[in-house]
Short mmCIF file of C-alpha atoms in Angstrom, two decimals:
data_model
loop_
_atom_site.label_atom_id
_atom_site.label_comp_id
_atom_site.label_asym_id
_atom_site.label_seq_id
_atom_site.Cartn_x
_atom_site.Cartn_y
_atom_site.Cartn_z
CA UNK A 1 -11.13 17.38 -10.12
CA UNK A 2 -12.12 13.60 -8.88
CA UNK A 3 -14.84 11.70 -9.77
CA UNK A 4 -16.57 10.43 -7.21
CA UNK A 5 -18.29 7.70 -9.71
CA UNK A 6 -15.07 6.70 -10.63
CA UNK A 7 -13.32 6.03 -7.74
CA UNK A 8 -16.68 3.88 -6.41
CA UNK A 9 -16.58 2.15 -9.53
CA UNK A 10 -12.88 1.24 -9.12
CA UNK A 11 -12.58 0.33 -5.61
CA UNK A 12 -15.95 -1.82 -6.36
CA UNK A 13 -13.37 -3.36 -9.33
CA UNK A 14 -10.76 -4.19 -6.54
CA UNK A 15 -13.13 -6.11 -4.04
CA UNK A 16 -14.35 -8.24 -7.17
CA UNK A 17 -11.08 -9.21 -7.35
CA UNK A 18 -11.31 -11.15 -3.65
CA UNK A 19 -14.04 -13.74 -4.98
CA UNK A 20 -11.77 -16.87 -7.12
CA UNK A 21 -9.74 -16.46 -4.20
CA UNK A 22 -12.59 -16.93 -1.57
CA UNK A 23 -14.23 -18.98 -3.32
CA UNK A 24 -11.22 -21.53 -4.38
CA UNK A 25 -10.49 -21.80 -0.74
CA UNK A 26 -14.30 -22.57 0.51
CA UNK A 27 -14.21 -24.85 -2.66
CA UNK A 28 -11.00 -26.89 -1.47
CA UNK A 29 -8.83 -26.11 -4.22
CA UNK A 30 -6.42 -23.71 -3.12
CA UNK A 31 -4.86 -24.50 1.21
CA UNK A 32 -3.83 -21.98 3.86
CA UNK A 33 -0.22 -23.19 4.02
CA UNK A 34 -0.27 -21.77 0.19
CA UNK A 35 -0.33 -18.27 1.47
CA UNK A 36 3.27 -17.92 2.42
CA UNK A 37 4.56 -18.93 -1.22
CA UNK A 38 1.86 -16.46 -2.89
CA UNK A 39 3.09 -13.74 -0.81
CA UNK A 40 6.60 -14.20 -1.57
CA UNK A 41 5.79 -14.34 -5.09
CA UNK A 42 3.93 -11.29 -4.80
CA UNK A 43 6.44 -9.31 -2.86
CA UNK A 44 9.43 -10.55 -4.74
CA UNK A 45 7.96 -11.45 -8.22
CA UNK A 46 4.94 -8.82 -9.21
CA UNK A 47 6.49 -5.63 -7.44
CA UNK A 48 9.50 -4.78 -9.67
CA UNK A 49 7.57 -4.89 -12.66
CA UNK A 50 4.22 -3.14 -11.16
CA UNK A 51 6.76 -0.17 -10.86
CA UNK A 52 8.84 -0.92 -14.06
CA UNK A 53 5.93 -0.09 -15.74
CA UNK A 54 4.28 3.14 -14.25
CA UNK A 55 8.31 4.68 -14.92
CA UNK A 56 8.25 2.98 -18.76
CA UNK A 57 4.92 5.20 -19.79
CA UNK A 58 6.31 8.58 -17.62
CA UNK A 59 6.25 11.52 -20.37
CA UNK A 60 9.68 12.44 -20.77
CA UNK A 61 9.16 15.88 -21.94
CA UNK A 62 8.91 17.00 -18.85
CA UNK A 63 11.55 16.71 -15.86
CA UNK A 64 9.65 14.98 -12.80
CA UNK A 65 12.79 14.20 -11.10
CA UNK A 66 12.12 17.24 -8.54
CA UNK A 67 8.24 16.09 -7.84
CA UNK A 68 9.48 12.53 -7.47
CA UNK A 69 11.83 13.93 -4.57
CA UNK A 70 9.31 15.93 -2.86
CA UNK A 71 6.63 13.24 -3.46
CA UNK A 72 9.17 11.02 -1.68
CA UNK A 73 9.87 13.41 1.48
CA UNK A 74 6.47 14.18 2.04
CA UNK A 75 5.15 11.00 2.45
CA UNK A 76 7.98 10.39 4.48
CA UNK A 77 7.55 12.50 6.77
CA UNK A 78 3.65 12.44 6.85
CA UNK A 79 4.40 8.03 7.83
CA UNK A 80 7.01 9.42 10.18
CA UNK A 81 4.72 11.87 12.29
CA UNK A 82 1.46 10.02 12.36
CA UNK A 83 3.49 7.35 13.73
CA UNK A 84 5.10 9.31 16.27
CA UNK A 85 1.90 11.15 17.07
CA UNK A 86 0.08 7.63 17.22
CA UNK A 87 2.32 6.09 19.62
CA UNK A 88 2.79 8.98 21.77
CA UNK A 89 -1.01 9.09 22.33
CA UNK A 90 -0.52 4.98 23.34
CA UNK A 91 2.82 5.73 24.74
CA UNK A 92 1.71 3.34 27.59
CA UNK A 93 0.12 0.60 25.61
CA UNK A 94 3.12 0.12 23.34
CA UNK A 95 3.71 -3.24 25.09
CA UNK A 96 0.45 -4.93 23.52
CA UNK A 97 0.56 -6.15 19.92
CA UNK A 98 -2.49 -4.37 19.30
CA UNK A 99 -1.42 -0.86 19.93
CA UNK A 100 2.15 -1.72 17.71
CA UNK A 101 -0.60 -2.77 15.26
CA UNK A 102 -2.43 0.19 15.58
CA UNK A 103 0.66 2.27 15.15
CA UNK A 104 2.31 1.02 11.77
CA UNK A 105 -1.39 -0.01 10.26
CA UNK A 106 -2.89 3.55 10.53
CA UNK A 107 -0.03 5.04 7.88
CA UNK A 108 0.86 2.05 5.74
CA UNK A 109 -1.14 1.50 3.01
CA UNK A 110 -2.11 -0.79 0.29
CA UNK A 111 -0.39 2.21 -2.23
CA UNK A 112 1.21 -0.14 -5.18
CA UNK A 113 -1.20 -2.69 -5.68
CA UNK A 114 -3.92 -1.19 -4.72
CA UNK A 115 -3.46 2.25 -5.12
CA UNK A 116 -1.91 2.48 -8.60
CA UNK A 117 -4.86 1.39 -10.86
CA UNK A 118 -6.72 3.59 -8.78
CA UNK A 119 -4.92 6.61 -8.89
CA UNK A 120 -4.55 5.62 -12.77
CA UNK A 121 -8.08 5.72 -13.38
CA UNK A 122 -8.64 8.82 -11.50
CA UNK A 123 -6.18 10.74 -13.34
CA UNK A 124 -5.50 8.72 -16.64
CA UNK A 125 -4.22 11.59 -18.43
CA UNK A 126 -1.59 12.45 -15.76
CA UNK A 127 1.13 9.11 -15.73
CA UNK A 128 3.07 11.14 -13.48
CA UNK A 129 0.22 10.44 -10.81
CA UNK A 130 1.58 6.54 -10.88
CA UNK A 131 4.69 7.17 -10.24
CA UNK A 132 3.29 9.03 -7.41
CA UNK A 133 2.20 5.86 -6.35
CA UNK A 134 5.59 3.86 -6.23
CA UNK A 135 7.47 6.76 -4.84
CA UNK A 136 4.97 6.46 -1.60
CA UNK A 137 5.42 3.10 -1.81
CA UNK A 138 9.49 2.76 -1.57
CA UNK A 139 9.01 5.63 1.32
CA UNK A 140 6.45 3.57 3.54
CA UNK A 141 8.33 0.23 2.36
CA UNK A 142 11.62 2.15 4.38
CA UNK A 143 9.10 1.92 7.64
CA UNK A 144 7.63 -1.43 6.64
CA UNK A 145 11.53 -3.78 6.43
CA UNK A 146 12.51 -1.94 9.39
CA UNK A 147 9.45 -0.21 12.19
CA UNK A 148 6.86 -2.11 10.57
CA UNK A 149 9.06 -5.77 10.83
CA UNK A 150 10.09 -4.47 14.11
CA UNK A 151 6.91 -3.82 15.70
CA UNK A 152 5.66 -7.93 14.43
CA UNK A 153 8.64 -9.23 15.90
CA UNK A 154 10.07 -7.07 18.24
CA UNK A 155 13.16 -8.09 16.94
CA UNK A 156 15.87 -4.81 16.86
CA UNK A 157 18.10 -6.09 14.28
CA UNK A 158 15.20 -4.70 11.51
CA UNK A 159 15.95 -1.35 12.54
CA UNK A 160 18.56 -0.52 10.57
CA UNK A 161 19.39 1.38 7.68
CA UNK A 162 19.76 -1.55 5.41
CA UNK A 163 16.30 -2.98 6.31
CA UNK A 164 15.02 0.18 5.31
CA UNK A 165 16.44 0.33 1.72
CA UNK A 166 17.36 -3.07 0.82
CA UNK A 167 13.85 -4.33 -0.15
CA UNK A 168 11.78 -4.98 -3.00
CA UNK A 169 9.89 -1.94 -2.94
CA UNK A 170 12.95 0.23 -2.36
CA UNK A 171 14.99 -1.42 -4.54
CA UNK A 172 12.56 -1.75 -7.29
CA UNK A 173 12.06 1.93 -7.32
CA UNK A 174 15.49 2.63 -7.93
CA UNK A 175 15.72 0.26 -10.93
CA UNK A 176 12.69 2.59 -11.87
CA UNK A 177 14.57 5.62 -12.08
CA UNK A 178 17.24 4.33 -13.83
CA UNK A 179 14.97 2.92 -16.53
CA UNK A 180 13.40 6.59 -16.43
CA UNK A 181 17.07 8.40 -16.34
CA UNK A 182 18.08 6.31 -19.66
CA UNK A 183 14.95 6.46 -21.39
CA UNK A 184 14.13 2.67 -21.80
CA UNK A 185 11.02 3.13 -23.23
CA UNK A 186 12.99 4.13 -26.29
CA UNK A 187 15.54 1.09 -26.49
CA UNK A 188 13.67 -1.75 -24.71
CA UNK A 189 12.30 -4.63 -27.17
CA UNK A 190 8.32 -3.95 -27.43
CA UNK A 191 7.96 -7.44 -26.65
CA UNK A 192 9.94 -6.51 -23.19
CA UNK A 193 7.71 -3.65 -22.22
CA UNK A 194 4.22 -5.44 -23.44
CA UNK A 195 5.18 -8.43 -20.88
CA UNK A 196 6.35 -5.47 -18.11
CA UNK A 197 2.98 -4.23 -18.60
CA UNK A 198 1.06 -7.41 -18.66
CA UNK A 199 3.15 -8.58 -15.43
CA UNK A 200 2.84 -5.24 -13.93
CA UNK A 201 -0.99 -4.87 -14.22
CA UNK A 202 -1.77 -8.73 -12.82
CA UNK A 203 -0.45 -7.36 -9.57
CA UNK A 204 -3.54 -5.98 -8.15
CA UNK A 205 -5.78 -8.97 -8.72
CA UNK A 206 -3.30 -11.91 -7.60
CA UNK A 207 -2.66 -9.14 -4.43
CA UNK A 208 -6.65 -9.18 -4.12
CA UNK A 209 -6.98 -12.75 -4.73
CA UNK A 210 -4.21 -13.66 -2.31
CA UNK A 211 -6.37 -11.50 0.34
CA UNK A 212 -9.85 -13.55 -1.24
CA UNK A 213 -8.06 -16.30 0.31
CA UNK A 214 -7.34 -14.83 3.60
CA UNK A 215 -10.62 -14.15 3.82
CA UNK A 216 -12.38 -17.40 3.35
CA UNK A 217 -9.87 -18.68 6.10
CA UNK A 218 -11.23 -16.48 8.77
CA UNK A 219 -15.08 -16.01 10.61
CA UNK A 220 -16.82 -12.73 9.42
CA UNK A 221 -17.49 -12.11 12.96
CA UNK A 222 -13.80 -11.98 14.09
CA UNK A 223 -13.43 -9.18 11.42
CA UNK A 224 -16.09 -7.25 12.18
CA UNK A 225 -16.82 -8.31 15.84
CA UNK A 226 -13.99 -6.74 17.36
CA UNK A 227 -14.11 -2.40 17.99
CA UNK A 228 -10.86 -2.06 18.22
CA UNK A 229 -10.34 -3.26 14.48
CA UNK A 230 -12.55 -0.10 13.93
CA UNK A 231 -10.23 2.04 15.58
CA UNK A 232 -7.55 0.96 12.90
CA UNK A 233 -9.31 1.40 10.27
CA UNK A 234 -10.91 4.61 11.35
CA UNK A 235 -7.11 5.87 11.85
CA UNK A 236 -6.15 4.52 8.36
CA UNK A 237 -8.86 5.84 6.22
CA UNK A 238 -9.61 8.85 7.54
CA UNK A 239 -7.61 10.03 10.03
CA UNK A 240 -4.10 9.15 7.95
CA UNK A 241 -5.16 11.19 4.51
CA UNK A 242 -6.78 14.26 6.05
CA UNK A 243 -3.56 14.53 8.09
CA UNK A 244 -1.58 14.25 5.31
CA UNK A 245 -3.01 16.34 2.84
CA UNK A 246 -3.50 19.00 5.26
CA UNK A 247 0.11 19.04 5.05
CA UNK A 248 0.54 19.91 1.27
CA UNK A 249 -3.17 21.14 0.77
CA UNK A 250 -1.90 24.81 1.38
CA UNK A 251 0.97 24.89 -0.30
CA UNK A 252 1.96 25.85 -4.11
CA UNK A 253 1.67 22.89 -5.49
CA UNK A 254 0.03 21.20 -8.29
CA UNK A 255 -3.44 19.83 -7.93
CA UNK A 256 -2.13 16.21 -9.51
CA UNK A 257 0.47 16.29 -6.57
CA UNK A 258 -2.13 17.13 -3.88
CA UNK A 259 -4.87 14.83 -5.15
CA UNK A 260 -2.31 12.07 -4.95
CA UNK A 261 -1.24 12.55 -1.34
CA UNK A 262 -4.74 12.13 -0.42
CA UNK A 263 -6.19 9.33 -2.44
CA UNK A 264 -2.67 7.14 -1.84
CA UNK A 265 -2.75 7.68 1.55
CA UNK A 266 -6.71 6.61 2.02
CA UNK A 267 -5.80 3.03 0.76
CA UNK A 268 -6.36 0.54 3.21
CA UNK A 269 -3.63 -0.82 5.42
CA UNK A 270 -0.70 -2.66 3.69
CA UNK A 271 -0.67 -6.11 2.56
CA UNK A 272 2.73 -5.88 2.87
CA UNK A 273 2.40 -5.90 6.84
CA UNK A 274 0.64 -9.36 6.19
CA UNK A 275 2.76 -10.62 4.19
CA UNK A 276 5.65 -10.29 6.29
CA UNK A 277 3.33 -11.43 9.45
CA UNK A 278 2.99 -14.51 6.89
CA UNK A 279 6.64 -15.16 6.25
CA UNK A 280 8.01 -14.01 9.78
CA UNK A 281 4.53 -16.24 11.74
CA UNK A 282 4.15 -12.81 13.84
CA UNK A 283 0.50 -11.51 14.82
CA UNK A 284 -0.97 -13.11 11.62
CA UNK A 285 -4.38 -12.83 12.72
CA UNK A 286 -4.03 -9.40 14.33
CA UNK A 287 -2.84 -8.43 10.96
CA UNK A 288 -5.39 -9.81 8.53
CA UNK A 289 -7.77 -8.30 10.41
CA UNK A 290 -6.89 -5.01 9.89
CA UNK A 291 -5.74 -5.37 6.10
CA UNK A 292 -8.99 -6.93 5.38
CA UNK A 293 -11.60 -4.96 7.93
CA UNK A 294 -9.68 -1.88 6.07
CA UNK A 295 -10.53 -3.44 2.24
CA UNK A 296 -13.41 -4.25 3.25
CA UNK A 297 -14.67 -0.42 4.14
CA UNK A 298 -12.55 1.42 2.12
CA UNK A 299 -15.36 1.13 -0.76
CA UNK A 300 -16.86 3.97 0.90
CA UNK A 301 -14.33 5.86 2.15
CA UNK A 302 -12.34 6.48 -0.85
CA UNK A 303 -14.78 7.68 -3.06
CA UNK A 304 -16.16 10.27 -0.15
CA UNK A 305 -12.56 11.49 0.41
CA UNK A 306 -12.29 12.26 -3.38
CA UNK A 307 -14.93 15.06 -2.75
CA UNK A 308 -12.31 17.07 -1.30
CA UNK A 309 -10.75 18.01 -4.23
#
């Protein structure tokens, strides 16, 4: 059903997308202490419209309301239990950052701005398969405000129940569905949906850029010099998606549903998770390497993963 071609070609797309950042930093031209204002305007600014826009061009001759919901509690509980299963196997380890690292990075993933054009390409003629994409992202984004903040600053107040819904991703995804349920498409200026598109689509390379940056800011050698970054991404790219589509791959569902669960859930670890690391000044080395060791790698793990179905 996948195309292996496709998703090389696509993921190759993505990593292009780190060079003006890499290279504006080597050049001078862009500073380190810039990072925390491009992630806020990432997080804040570029996600509500990113998912503004995969709801504005869902079909609505069909009813996805019911996929949406089971899209939602799947992925939910797939997070949940890799988590669990994670940090029961490093039960006694829990104390060092790396192993609370290991534990949040292995299920959250890069699924909006990295995973959407993606999945988009993969599957252009199914738009619910985007959608797909923002659902898992407001369910990991309800571990990310609350376990994932937690586990960066060990702070309890994040777990709560209004850390877990009362945040961009969450939040944006239920000004989605309304948009959906009152069928903007059909009332919303043209000129209002072009720039929700145009805004929506810049996401993944200012997310990519943003990460360009990150990069030139670090030594290769610190990325790929240290095994236990392996173990991370090992746990993220494969180990995450096999788990969780051998949770729906024997059921009766679609094929668009089960191809999504897989390919969403091989993205690399969240840039979220460094972007809060950014903005909280919690583990931010820890956490860049695993976003970018994972970005870095994920070039070939993708497209092999798509062979599954």
């Amino acid at each position: 059903m996948l195309s292996f071609g496709v998703a090389l070609t696509n993921v190759a797309t993505a990593l292009i997308y780190l060079l003006p950042g890499y290279v504006l930093k080597k050049w001078g031209k862009i500073r380190a202490e810039h990072l925390k204002s491009f992630s806020m305007l990432l997080v804040y600014g570029c996600t509500p419209f990113m998912t503004a826009d995969a709801f504005l061009k869902l079909d609505h001759e069909q009813n996805y309301l019911g996929r949406m919901a089971l899209f939602f509690l799947v992925t939910l509980v797939a997070q949940g239990l890799f988590m669990l299963i994670t940090a029961g196997v490093f039960r006694k380890k829990q104390e060092e950052d790396r192993y609370r690292m290991l534990t949040i990075a292995s299920v959250m993933g890069n699924v909006g701005f990295f995973g959407l054009p993606i999945i988009r390409a993969l599957m252009p003629g199914n738009p619910e398969a985007a959608v797909y994409s923002v659902v898992f992202s407001a369910s990991m984004n309800v571990f990310v405000f609350s376990v994932g903040v937690f586990n960066l600053t060990r702070d309890r107040k994040f777990i709560s129940l209004k850390a877990a819904i009362c945040n961009p991703a969450v939040l944006s995804f239920i000004a989605g569905l309304i948009l959906y349920l009152t069928r903007a498409d059909s009332w919303l200026p043209q000129a209002v949906k072009n720039a929700t598109s145009v805004l929506g689509t810049i996401t993944t390379p200012f997310c990519m850029m943003i990460l360009g940056v990150r990069l030139a800011t670090m030594q290769i050698k610190d990325i790929f010099g240290h095994p236990f970054n392996y173990l991370i991404a090992l746990s993220k790219l494969i180990l995450f998606p096999l788990f969780s589509y051998l949770l729906v791959v024997f059921l009766p569902l679609d094929p668009v549903f089960k191809a999504s669960v897989l390919v969403l859930s091989s993205t690399p670890s969240a840039t979220n998770i460094l972007n809060l690391a950014e903005m909280h000044g919690c583990n931010q080395r820890l956490t860049a390497d695993c976003v970018l060791l994972s970005t870095l790698i994920c070039i070939i793990t993708i497209p092999l993963l798509t062979l599954l179905v």
